[in-house]
Amino acid sequence: MAEQRLLFVCLGNICRSPAAEGVFLHLVQREGLADRFLVDSAGTGGWHAGNPPDRRMRAAASRRGIHLPSRARQIAPADLQGFDRILTMDDDNLQAVRDLARQAEAAEVAGPDGAWRLATIEPITSHCRRFQVREVPDPYYGGEAGFEHVLDLLEDACQGLLDSLRST
Ligand code: 4NP
């Protein structure tokens, strides 16, 4: 299996996408597959750039033994070429990343090998097996249960994603 480059994307890059990054890293480390993946996360907005994940998200993840190592950054058009897959959390993120892809396509910057390849863009929930949902809801303005629910969804989605990548 060639190295897979995955980018998880939400709005602020302090709650859902850093949690997805941490959950996925936790799974690949546990299964001895960490060297097969390059994993990162980003936000469609840049307000929190440089910040660690939200303290409530870190606390909820930590209760499950999951570390969230990322610092927030805003997604850029170059990410469409730098990653193989972009996994979005909700419909707004999906739309925003598709818009960026159109910009990247219009710029037509070929990769180092002269090839022109853009990341596959898909909702992370398309990999859920236990849950049937379209979006990972934004927990930012809610209570603790919202953060737990985000992690439940992400654990399901990330296991499904890893299993599907492993079988390709
Ligand atoms: P995230 O959550 O997109 O899961 O990181 C949010 C974080 C911050 C804000 C909105 C959503 N905000 O408005 O600052």
Short mmCIF file of N, CA and C and ligand atoms in Angstrom, two decimals:
data_model
loop_
_atom_site.label_atom_id
_atom_site.label_comp_id
_atom_site.label_asym_id
_atom_site.label_seq_id
_atom_site.Cartn_x
_atom_site.Cartn_y
_atom_site.Cartn_z
N MET A 1 0.86 -1.20 0.00
CA MET A 1 0.00 0.00 0.00
C MET A 1 0.89 1.25 0.00
N ALA A 2 0.74 2.15 -1.01
CA ALA A 2 1.52 3.39 -1.07
C ALA A 2 1.08 4.33 0.05
N GLU A 3 1.97 5.28 0.41
CA GLU A 3 1.60 6.24 1.47
C GLU A 3 0.37 7.03 1.02
N GLN A 4 -0.57 7.16 1.93
CA GLN A 4 -1.80 7.91 1.65
C GLN A 4 -1.73 9.22 2.42
N ARG A 5 -2.06 10.31 1.73
CA ARG A 5 -2.06 11.63 2.37
C ARG A 5 -3.50 12.08 2.57
N LEU A 6 -3.87 12.25 3.85
CA LEU A 6 -5.26 12.57 4.19
C LEU A 6 -5.35 13.91 4.90
N LEU A 7 -6.32 14.73 4.49
CA LEU A 7 -6.55 16.01 5.15
C LEU A 7 -8.00 16.07 5.63
N PHE A 8 -8.17 16.28 6.94
CA PHE A 8 -9.50 16.41 7.53
C PHE A 8 -9.84 17.90 7.63
N VAL A 9 -11.07 18.26 7.23
CA VAL A 9 -11.41 19.69 7.15
C VAL A 9 -12.75 19.99 7.85
N CYS A 10 -12.74 21.05 8.69
CA CYS A 10 -13.99 21.58 9.26
C CYS A 10 -13.95 23.10 9.12
N LEU A 11 -14.72 23.82 9.93
CA LEU A 11 -14.78 25.27 9.80
C LEU A 11 -13.60 25.95 10.50
N GLY A 12 -13.47 25.72 11.81
CA GLY A 12 -12.47 26.45 12.59
C GLY A 12 -11.15 25.74 12.79
N ASN A 13 -11.12 24.42 12.52
CA ASN A 13 -9.94 23.56 12.76
C ASN A 13 -9.51 23.55 14.22
N ILE A 14 -10.49 23.69 15.12
CA ILE A 14 -10.16 23.54 16.55
C ILE A 14 -11.03 22.48 17.24
N CYS A 15 -12.10 22.02 16.58
CA CYS A 15 -12.93 20.98 17.21
C CYS A 15 -12.97 19.69 16.39
N ARG A 16 -13.74 19.67 15.30
CA ARG A 16 -14.02 18.41 14.62
C ARG A 16 -12.83 17.85 13.83
N SER A 17 -12.20 18.69 12.99
CA SER A 17 -11.13 18.11 12.14
C SER A 17 -9.87 17.74 12.93
N PRO A 18 -9.46 18.52 13.95
CA PRO A 18 -8.32 18.01 14.74
C PRO A 18 -8.68 16.73 15.50
N ALA A 19 -9.97 16.59 15.87
CA ALA A 19 -10.40 15.35 16.53
C ALA A 19 -10.33 14.20 15.53
N ALA A 20 -10.77 14.43 14.29
CA ALA A 20 -10.70 13.38 13.27
C ALA A 20 -9.24 12.97 13.03
N GLU A 21 -8.36 13.96 12.97
CA GLU A 21 -6.93 13.69 12.77
C GLU A 21 -6.40 12.82 13.92
N GLY A 22 -6.75 13.21 15.16
CA GLY A 22 -6.27 12.48 16.33
C GLY A 22 -6.84 11.06 16.39
N VAL A 23 -8.12 10.92 16.07
CA VAL A 23 -8.75 9.59 16.10
C VAL A 23 -8.10 8.69 15.04
N PHE A 24 -7.89 9.24 13.84
CA PHE A 24 -7.28 8.43 12.77
C PHE A 24 -5.86 8.02 13.14
N LEU A 25 -5.08 8.99 13.67
CA LEU A 25 -3.71 8.68 14.08
C LEU A 25 -3.69 7.60 15.15
N HIS A 26 -4.61 7.70 16.10
CA HIS A 26 -4.71 6.72 17.18
C HIS A 26 -4.94 5.31 16.60
N LEU A 27 -5.83 5.22 15.62
CA LEU A 27 -6.14 3.92 15.01
C LEU A 27 -4.93 3.36 14.27
N VAL A 28 -4.26 4.20 13.46
CA VAL A 28 -3.14 3.68 12.66
C VAL A 28 -1.95 3.33 13.54
N GLN A 29 -1.78 4.09 14.64
CA GLN A 29 -0.68 3.76 15.56
C GLN A 29 -0.97 2.42 16.24
N ARG A 30 -2.22 2.24 16.65
CA ARG A 30 -2.62 1.00 17.32
C ARG A 30 -2.44 -0.21 16.40
N GLU A 31 -2.66 0.01 15.10
CA GLU A 31 -2.59 -1.11 14.15
C GLU A 31 -1.24 -1.21 13.44
N GLY A 32 -0.25 -0.39 13.92
CA GLY A 32 1.09 -0.47 13.35
C GLY A 32 1.18 0.02 11.91
N LEU A 33 0.31 0.95 11.53
CA LEU A 33 0.27 1.42 10.14
C LEU A 33 0.64 2.89 10.01
N ALA A 34 1.23 3.47 11.07
CA ALA A 34 1.45 4.92 11.10
C ALA A 34 2.34 5.39 9.94
N ASP A 35 3.31 4.56 9.53
CA ASP A 35 4.22 5.01 8.46
C ASP A 35 3.57 4.95 7.08
N ARG A 36 2.37 4.46 6.99
CA ARG A 36 1.68 4.39 5.70
C ARG A 36 0.86 5.63 5.41
N PHE A 37 0.75 6.52 6.42
CA PHE A 37 -0.15 7.66 6.26
C PHE A 37 0.51 8.97 6.64
N LEU A 38 0.17 10.01 5.88
CA LEU A 38 0.50 11.38 6.27
C LEU A 38 -0.86 12.03 6.55
N VAL A 39 -1.05 12.52 7.78
CA VAL A 39 -2.37 12.98 8.21
C VAL A 39 -2.27 14.42 8.72
N ASP A 40 -3.24 15.25 8.33
CA ASP A 40 -3.26 16.64 8.75
C ASP A 40 -4.72 17.10 8.82
N SER A 41 -4.93 18.31 9.34
CA SER A 41 -6.28 18.88 9.34
C SER A 41 -6.18 20.38 9.09
N ALA A 42 -7.31 20.96 8.66
CA ALA A 42 -7.34 22.39 8.34
C ALA A 42 -8.77 22.89 8.46
N GLY A 43 -8.90 24.23 8.54
CA GLY A 43 -10.23 24.84 8.61
C GLY A 43 -10.51 25.63 7.34
N THR A 44 -11.78 25.75 6.98
CA THR A 44 -12.11 26.61 5.84
C THR A 44 -11.97 28.08 6.24
N GLY A 45 -12.06 28.36 7.56
CA GLY A 45 -11.82 29.71 8.09
C GLY A 45 -10.46 29.76 8.80
N GLY A 46 -9.90 30.97 8.91
CA GLY A 46 -8.55 31.08 9.49
C GLY A 46 -8.49 31.78 10.84
N TRP A 47 -9.64 31.98 11.50
CA TRP A 47 -9.67 32.78 12.74
C TRP A 47 -8.83 32.20 13.86
N HIS A 48 -8.68 30.89 13.88
CA HIS A 48 -8.00 30.25 15.02
C HIS A 48 -6.60 29.78 14.67
N ALA A 49 -6.06 30.26 13.54
CA ALA A 49 -4.76 29.78 13.06
C ALA A 49 -3.70 29.85 14.16
N GLY A 50 -2.97 28.78 14.32
CA GLY A 50 -1.90 28.70 15.32
C GLY A 50 -2.35 28.16 16.67
N ASN A 51 -3.66 28.06 16.86
CA ASN A 51 -4.17 27.61 18.17
C ASN A 51 -4.24 26.09 18.28
N PRO A 52 -4.09 25.58 19.51
CA PRO A 52 -4.33 24.14 19.72
C PRO A 52 -5.83 23.87 19.65
N PRO A 53 -6.24 22.61 19.57
CA PRO A 53 -7.68 22.31 19.57
C PRO A 53 -8.37 22.85 20.82
N ASP A 54 -9.68 23.09 20.69
CA ASP A 54 -10.52 23.57 21.78
C ASP A 54 -10.32 22.67 23.02
N ARG A 55 -10.23 23.32 24.17
CA ARG A 55 -9.94 22.59 25.42
C ARG A 55 -11.01 21.53 25.72
N ARG A 56 -12.27 21.78 25.37
CA ARG A 56 -13.34 20.80 25.60
C ARG A 56 -13.15 19.58 24.70
N MET A 57 -12.70 19.81 23.47
CA MET A 57 -12.46 18.70 22.55
C MET A 57 -11.26 17.88 23.02
N ARG A 58 -10.22 18.59 23.49
CA ARG A 58 -9.03 17.86 23.99
C ARG A 58 -9.39 17.01 25.20
N ALA A 59 -10.23 17.57 26.08
CA ALA A 59 -10.60 16.83 27.30
C ALA A 59 -11.42 15.58 26.94
N ALA A 60 -12.36 15.74 26.02
CA ALA A 60 -13.20 14.59 25.63
C ALA A 60 -12.34 13.51 24.97
N ALA A 61 -11.41 13.93 24.10
CA ALA A 61 -10.53 12.96 23.43
C ALA A 61 -9.63 12.27 24.44
N SER A 62 -9.10 13.05 25.37
CA SER A 62 -8.19 12.51 26.36
C SER A 62 -8.87 11.43 27.22
N ARG A 63 -10.15 11.60 27.50
CA ARG A 63 -10.89 10.57 28.27
C ARG A 63 -10.94 9.24 27.51
N ARG A 64 -10.75 9.29 26.19
CA ARG A 64 -10.72 8.05 25.39
C ARG A 64 -9.29 7.63 25.05
N GLY A 65 -8.33 8.30 25.67
CA GLY A 65 -6.92 7.95 25.44
C GLY A 65 -6.39 8.47 24.11
N ILE A 66 -7.05 9.51 23.58
CA ILE A 66 -6.66 10.04 22.26
C ILE A 66 -6.05 11.42 22.42
N HIS A 67 -4.83 11.58 21.87
CA HIS A 67 -4.11 12.86 21.92
C HIS A 67 -4.40 13.64 20.63
N LEU A 68 -4.60 14.96 20.77
CA LEU A 68 -4.85 15.80 19.58
C LEU A 68 -3.66 16.73 19.38
N PRO A 69 -2.76 16.39 18.47
CA PRO A 69 -1.48 17.11 18.38
C PRO A 69 -1.50 18.36 17.51
N SER A 70 -2.60 18.67 16.83
CA SER A 70 -2.52 19.67 15.75
C SER A 70 -2.56 21.12 16.24
N ARG A 71 -2.16 22.01 15.36
CA ARG A 71 -2.32 23.46 15.51
C ARG A 71 -3.17 23.92 14.34
N ALA A 72 -4.10 24.84 14.59
CA ALA A 72 -5.04 25.22 13.54
C ALA A 72 -4.35 25.94 12.39
N ARG A 73 -4.86 25.68 11.21
CA ARG A 73 -4.43 26.42 10.01
C ARG A 73 -5.59 26.45 9.03
N GLN A 74 -5.52 27.40 8.10
CA GLN A 74 -6.58 27.50 7.09
C GLN A 74 -6.18 26.70 5.86
N ILE A 75 -7.15 26.03 5.27
CA ILE A 75 -6.87 25.28 4.04
C ILE A 75 -6.49 26.25 2.92
N ALA A 76 -5.60 25.79 2.03
CA ALA A 76 -5.16 26.61 0.90
C ALA A 76 -5.34 25.80 -0.39
N PRO A 77 -5.43 26.48 -1.55
CA PRO A 77 -5.60 25.75 -2.81
C PRO A 77 -4.54 24.67 -3.03
N ALA A 78 -3.29 24.91 -2.57
CA ALA A 78 -2.22 23.92 -2.77
C ALA A 78 -2.53 22.59 -2.07
N ASP A 79 -3.38 22.63 -1.03
CA ASP A 79 -3.74 21.39 -0.34
C ASP A 79 -4.48 20.41 -1.26
N LEU A 80 -5.14 20.96 -2.27
CA LEU A 80 -5.87 20.09 -3.20
C LEU A 80 -4.91 19.19 -3.98
N GLN A 81 -3.66 19.64 -4.09
CA GLN A 81 -2.65 18.83 -4.78
C GLN A 81 -1.76 18.08 -3.80
N GLY A 82 -1.65 18.63 -2.58
CA GLY A 82 -0.74 18.04 -1.60
C GLY A 82 -1.30 16.81 -0.91
N PHE A 83 -2.60 16.58 -1.06
CA PHE A 83 -3.25 15.44 -0.39
C PHE A 83 -3.98 14.57 -1.40
N ASP A 84 -4.11 13.29 -1.06
CA ASP A 84 -4.85 12.36 -1.92
C ASP A 84 -6.34 12.43 -1.66
N ARG A 85 -6.69 12.63 -0.36
CA ARG A 85 -8.09 12.64 0.03
C ARG A 85 -8.35 13.76 1.01
N ILE A 86 -9.47 14.46 0.82
CA ILE A 86 -9.91 15.47 1.76
C ILE A 86 -11.26 15.02 2.30
N LEU A 87 -11.33 14.92 3.63
CA LEU A 87 -12.53 14.43 4.31
C LEU A 87 -13.18 15.60 5.04
N THR A 88 -14.38 15.97 4.63
CA THR A 88 -15.05 17.14 5.22
C THR A 88 -16.07 16.71 6.26
N MET A 89 -16.37 17.64 7.19
CA MET A 89 -17.25 17.31 8.31
C MET A 89 -18.72 17.63 8.04
N ASP A 90 -19.00 18.71 7.27
CA ASP A 90 -20.40 19.05 7.02
C ASP A 90 -20.59 19.61 5.61
N ASP A 91 -21.84 19.90 5.27
CA ASP A 91 -22.17 20.33 3.90
C ASP A 91 -21.47 21.64 3.54
N ASP A 92 -21.36 22.56 4.50
CA ASP A 92 -20.70 23.85 4.22
C ASP A 92 -19.22 23.63 3.89
N ASN A 93 -18.56 22.78 4.68
CA ASN A 93 -17.13 22.50 4.41
C ASN A 93 -16.97 21.86 3.04
N LEU A 94 -17.88 20.93 2.72
CA LEU A 94 -17.80 20.22 1.44
C LEU A 94 -17.90 21.22 0.29
N GLN A 95 -18.86 22.15 0.41
CA GLN A 95 -19.04 23.16 -0.62
C GLN A 95 -17.81 24.06 -0.74
N ALA A 96 -17.28 24.48 0.42
CA ALA A 96 -16.12 25.39 0.42
C ALA A 96 -14.90 24.71 -0.21
N VAL A 97 -14.69 23.43 0.08
CA VAL A 97 -13.52 22.73 -0.48
C VAL A 97 -13.72 22.49 -1.97
N ARG A 98 -14.96 22.22 -2.38
CA ARG A 98 -15.22 22.07 -3.83
C ARG A 98 -14.96 23.39 -4.55
N ASP A 99 -15.31 24.52 -3.92
CA ASP A 99 -15.04 25.83 -4.53
C ASP A 99 -13.53 26.04 -4.69
N LEU A 100 -12.78 25.67 -3.65
CA LEU A 100 -11.31 25.79 -3.72
C LEU A 100 -10.74 24.92 -4.83
N ALA A 101 -11.32 23.74 -5.00
CA ALA A 101 -10.85 22.82 -6.05
C ALA A 101 -11.05 23.46 -7.41
N ARG A 102 -12.17 24.16 -7.58
CA ARG A 102 -12.40 24.83 -8.86
C ARG A 102 -11.35 25.91 -9.09
N GLN A 103 -10.99 26.63 -8.00
CA GLN A 103 -9.93 27.66 -8.12
C GLN A 103 -8.60 27.01 -8.49
N ALA A 104 -8.28 25.89 -7.83
CA ALA A 104 -7.01 25.21 -8.09
C ALA A 104 -6.98 24.72 -9.54
N GLU A 105 -8.11 24.23 -10.00
CA GLU A 105 -8.21 23.73 -11.37
C GLU A 105 -8.00 24.87 -12.36
N ALA A 106 -8.60 26.04 -12.04
CA ALA A 106 -8.48 27.20 -12.92
C ALA A 106 -7.02 27.66 -12.99
N ALA A 107 -6.31 27.54 -11.85
CA ALA A 107 -4.91 27.97 -11.81
C ALA A 107 -4.02 26.97 -12.57
N GLU A 108 -4.50 25.71 -12.65
CA GLU A 108 -3.79 24.64 -13.38
C GLU A 108 -2.30 24.59 -13.10
N VAL A 109 -1.99 24.45 -11.82
CA VAL A 109 -0.59 24.31 -11.43
C VAL A 109 -0.25 22.82 -11.44
N ALA A 110 0.62 22.42 -12.33
CA ALA A 110 0.97 21.00 -12.41
C ALA A 110 1.88 20.63 -11.23
N GLY A 111 1.82 19.37 -10.81
CA GLY A 111 2.66 18.88 -9.71
C GLY A 111 4.10 18.75 -10.16
N PRO A 112 5.03 18.36 -9.22
CA PRO A 112 6.45 18.27 -9.53
C PRO A 112 6.74 17.30 -10.69
N ASP A 113 5.91 16.29 -10.85
CA ASP A 113 6.13 15.33 -11.94
C ASP A 113 5.39 15.76 -13.22
N GLY A 114 4.88 16.99 -13.19
CA GLY A 114 4.16 17.48 -14.37
C GLY A 114 2.72 17.00 -14.42
N ALA A 115 2.35 16.16 -13.46
CA ALA A 115 0.99 15.61 -13.48
C ALA A 115 0.00 16.59 -12.86
N TRP A 116 -1.22 16.49 -13.26
CA TRP A 116 -2.27 17.36 -12.75
C TRP A 116 -3.30 16.49 -12.06
N ARG A 117 -3.23 16.50 -10.72
CA ARG A 117 -4.07 15.60 -9.94
C ARG A 117 -4.62 16.35 -8.74
N LEU A 118 -5.92 16.27 -8.51
CA LEU A 118 -6.50 16.91 -7.33
C LEU A 118 -7.00 15.84 -6.37
N ALA A 119 -7.02 16.20 -5.10
CA ALA A 119 -7.51 15.28 -4.06
C ALA A 119 -8.96 14.89 -4.32
N THR A 120 -9.30 13.68 -3.90
CA THR A 120 -10.70 13.26 -3.83
C THR A 120 -11.33 13.97 -2.64
N ILE A 121 -12.50 14.54 -2.83
CA ILE A 121 -13.17 15.27 -1.73
C ILE A 121 -14.44 14.51 -1.36
N GLU A 122 -14.58 14.18 -0.08
CA GLU A 122 -15.79 13.44 0.32
C GLU A 122 -16.13 13.71 1.77
N PRO A 123 -17.43 13.59 2.11
CA PRO A 123 -17.82 13.75 3.53
C PRO A 123 -17.27 12.57 4.33
N ILE A 124 -16.72 12.85 5.48
CA ILE A 124 -16.16 11.76 6.30
C ILE A 124 -17.25 10.77 6.70
N THR A 125 -18.48 11.25 6.83
CA THR A 125 -19.57 10.36 7.26
C THR A 125 -19.88 9.28 6.22
N SER A 126 -19.37 9.45 4.99
CA SER A 126 -19.62 8.40 3.98
C SER A 126 -18.90 7.11 4.38
N HIS A 127 -18.00 7.18 5.38
CA HIS A 127 -17.29 5.98 5.84
C HIS A 127 -17.88 5.41 7.13
N CYS A 128 -18.95 6.04 7.65
CA CYS A 128 -19.59 5.52 8.88
C CYS A 128 -20.27 4.19 8.58
N ARG A 129 -20.24 3.29 9.57
CA ARG A 129 -20.96 2.02 9.42
C ARG A 129 -22.05 1.86 10.48
N ARG A 130 -21.76 2.33 11.70
CA ARG A 130 -22.77 2.25 12.77
C ARG A 130 -23.80 3.35 12.64
N PHE A 131 -23.34 4.56 12.33
CA PHE A 131 -24.23 5.73 12.26
C PHE A 131 -24.64 6.00 10.82
N GLN A 132 -25.85 6.47 10.64
CA GLN A 132 -26.30 6.90 9.31
C GLN A 132 -26.60 8.38 9.39
N VAL A 133 -25.60 9.20 9.17
CA VAL A 133 -25.74 10.65 9.24
C VAL A 133 -24.99 11.27 8.06
N ARG A 134 -25.38 12.49 7.69
CA ARG A 134 -24.67 13.15 6.59
C ARG A 134 -23.57 14.07 7.09
N GLU A 135 -23.77 14.63 8.31
CA GLU A 135 -22.83 15.63 8.82
C GLU A 135 -22.32 15.27 10.22
N VAL A 136 -21.12 15.75 10.52
CA VAL A 136 -20.62 15.75 11.90
C VAL A 136 -20.99 17.13 12.45
N PRO A 137 -21.94 17.23 13.39
CA PRO A 137 -22.43 18.55 13.81
C PRO A 137 -21.38 19.35 14.56
N ASP A 138 -21.43 20.67 14.36
CA ASP A 138 -20.49 21.58 15.01
C ASP A 138 -20.81 21.63 16.52
N PRO A 139 -19.86 21.24 17.37
CA PRO A 139 -20.14 21.20 18.82
C PRO A 139 -19.80 22.51 19.54
N TYR A 140 -19.29 23.50 18.81
CA TYR A 140 -18.64 24.66 19.42
C TYR A 140 -19.54 25.41 20.41
N TYR A 141 -20.82 25.61 20.05
CA TYR A 141 -21.70 26.41 20.90
C TYR A 141 -22.58 25.55 21.81
N GLY A 142 -22.31 24.25 21.86
CA GLY A 142 -23.14 23.35 22.68
C GLY A 142 -22.42 22.86 23.92
N GLY A 143 -23.00 21.83 24.55
CA GLY A 143 -22.44 21.29 25.79
C GLY A 143 -21.56 20.08 25.55
N GLU A 144 -21.17 19.46 26.66
CA GLU A 144 -20.20 18.36 26.62
C GLU A 144 -20.68 17.18 25.78
N ALA A 145 -22.00 16.93 25.80
CA ALA A 145 -22.53 15.77 25.06
C ALA A 145 -22.23 15.90 23.57
N GLY A 146 -22.21 17.12 23.07
CA GLY A 146 -21.93 17.35 21.65
C GLY A 146 -20.52 16.90 21.27
N PHE A 147 -19.58 17.10 22.17
CA PHE A 147 -18.19 16.70 21.90
C PHE A 147 -18.08 15.17 21.91
N GLU A 148 -18.80 14.55 22.84
CA GLU A 148 -18.80 13.07 22.90
C GLU A 148 -19.41 12.49 21.62
N HIS A 149 -20.50 13.13 21.17
CA HIS A 149 -21.16 12.64 19.95
C HIS A 149 -20.23 12.77 18.75
N VAL A 150 -19.52 13.89 18.66
CA VAL A 150 -18.54 14.07 17.57
C VAL A 150 -17.53 12.92 17.59
N LEU A 151 -17.03 12.58 18.77
CA LEU A 151 -16.03 11.50 18.85
C LEU A 151 -16.64 10.15 18.49
N ASP A 152 -17.89 9.91 18.90
CA ASP A 152 -18.56 8.65 18.52
C ASP A 152 -18.62 8.54 16.99
N LEU A 153 -19.05 9.62 16.35
CA LEU A 153 -19.15 9.61 14.88
C LEU A 153 -17.78 9.43 14.23
N LEU A 154 -16.79 10.14 14.77
CA LEU A 154 -15.46 10.09 14.15
C LEU A 154 -14.79 8.74 14.35
N GLU A 155 -15.00 8.10 15.49
CA GLU A 155 -14.42 6.77 15.69
C GLU A 155 -15.00 5.79 14.68
N ASP A 156 -16.30 5.88 14.46
CA ASP A 156 -16.97 5.02 13.48
C ASP A 156 -16.44 5.32 12.07
N ALA A 157 -16.42 6.61 11.70
CA ALA A 157 -16.01 7.00 10.34
C ALA A 157 -14.54 6.66 10.08
N CYS A 158 -13.67 6.93 11.05
CA CYS A 158 -12.24 6.70 10.83
C CYS A 158 -11.92 5.22 10.72
N GLN A 159 -12.62 4.39 11.49
CA GLN A 159 -12.39 2.94 11.35
C GLN A 159 -12.85 2.48 9.98
N GLY A 160 -13.99 2.98 9.52
CA GLY A 160 -14.48 2.62 8.18
C GLY A 160 -13.53 3.09 7.10
N LEU A 161 -13.02 4.31 7.26
CA LEU A 161 -12.07 4.87 6.30
C LEU A 161 -10.80 4.03 6.25
N LEU A 162 -10.24 3.72 7.41
CA LEU A 162 -9.00 2.93 7.46
C LEU A 162 -9.22 1.56 6.82
N ASP A 163 -10.32 0.92 7.13
CA ASP A 163 -10.58 -0.41 6.57
C ASP A 163 -10.70 -0.32 5.05
N SER A 164 -11.33 0.74 4.55
CA SER A 164 -11.50 0.83 3.09
C SER A 164 -10.16 1.14 2.42
N LEU A 165 -9.30 1.96 3.05
CA LEU A 165 -8.00 2.26 2.46
C LEU A 165 -7.08 1.04 2.50
N ARG A 166 -7.20 0.26 3.57
CA ARG A 166 -6.37 -0.92 3.72
C ARG A 166 -6.69 -1.97 2.65
N SER A 167 -7.94 -1.97 2.22
CA SER A 167 -8.35 -2.98 1.25
C SER A 167 -8.10 -2.56 -0.19
N THR A 168 -7.56 -1.33 -0.40
CA THR A 168 -7.31 -0.89 -1.79
C THR A 168 -5.84 -1.11 -2.16
P1 4NP B 1 -14.89 23.35 14.23
O1 4NP B 1 -15.79 24.17 15.27
O2 4NP B 1 -15.29 23.84 12.83
O3 4NP B 1 -15.31 21.94 14.45
O4 4NP B 1 -13.46 23.65 14.57
C1 4NP B 1 -15.82 25.57 15.31
C2 4NP B 1 -14.84 26.26 15.97
C3 4NP B 1 -14.90 27.65 16.06
C4 4NP B 1 -15.94 28.32 15.47
C5 4NP B 1 -16.92 27.63 14.79
C6 4NP B 1 -16.86 26.25 14.71
N1 4NP B 1 -16.01 29.74 15.56
O5 4NP B 1 -17.01 30.31 15.14
O6 4NP B 1 -15.07 30.36 16.08
#
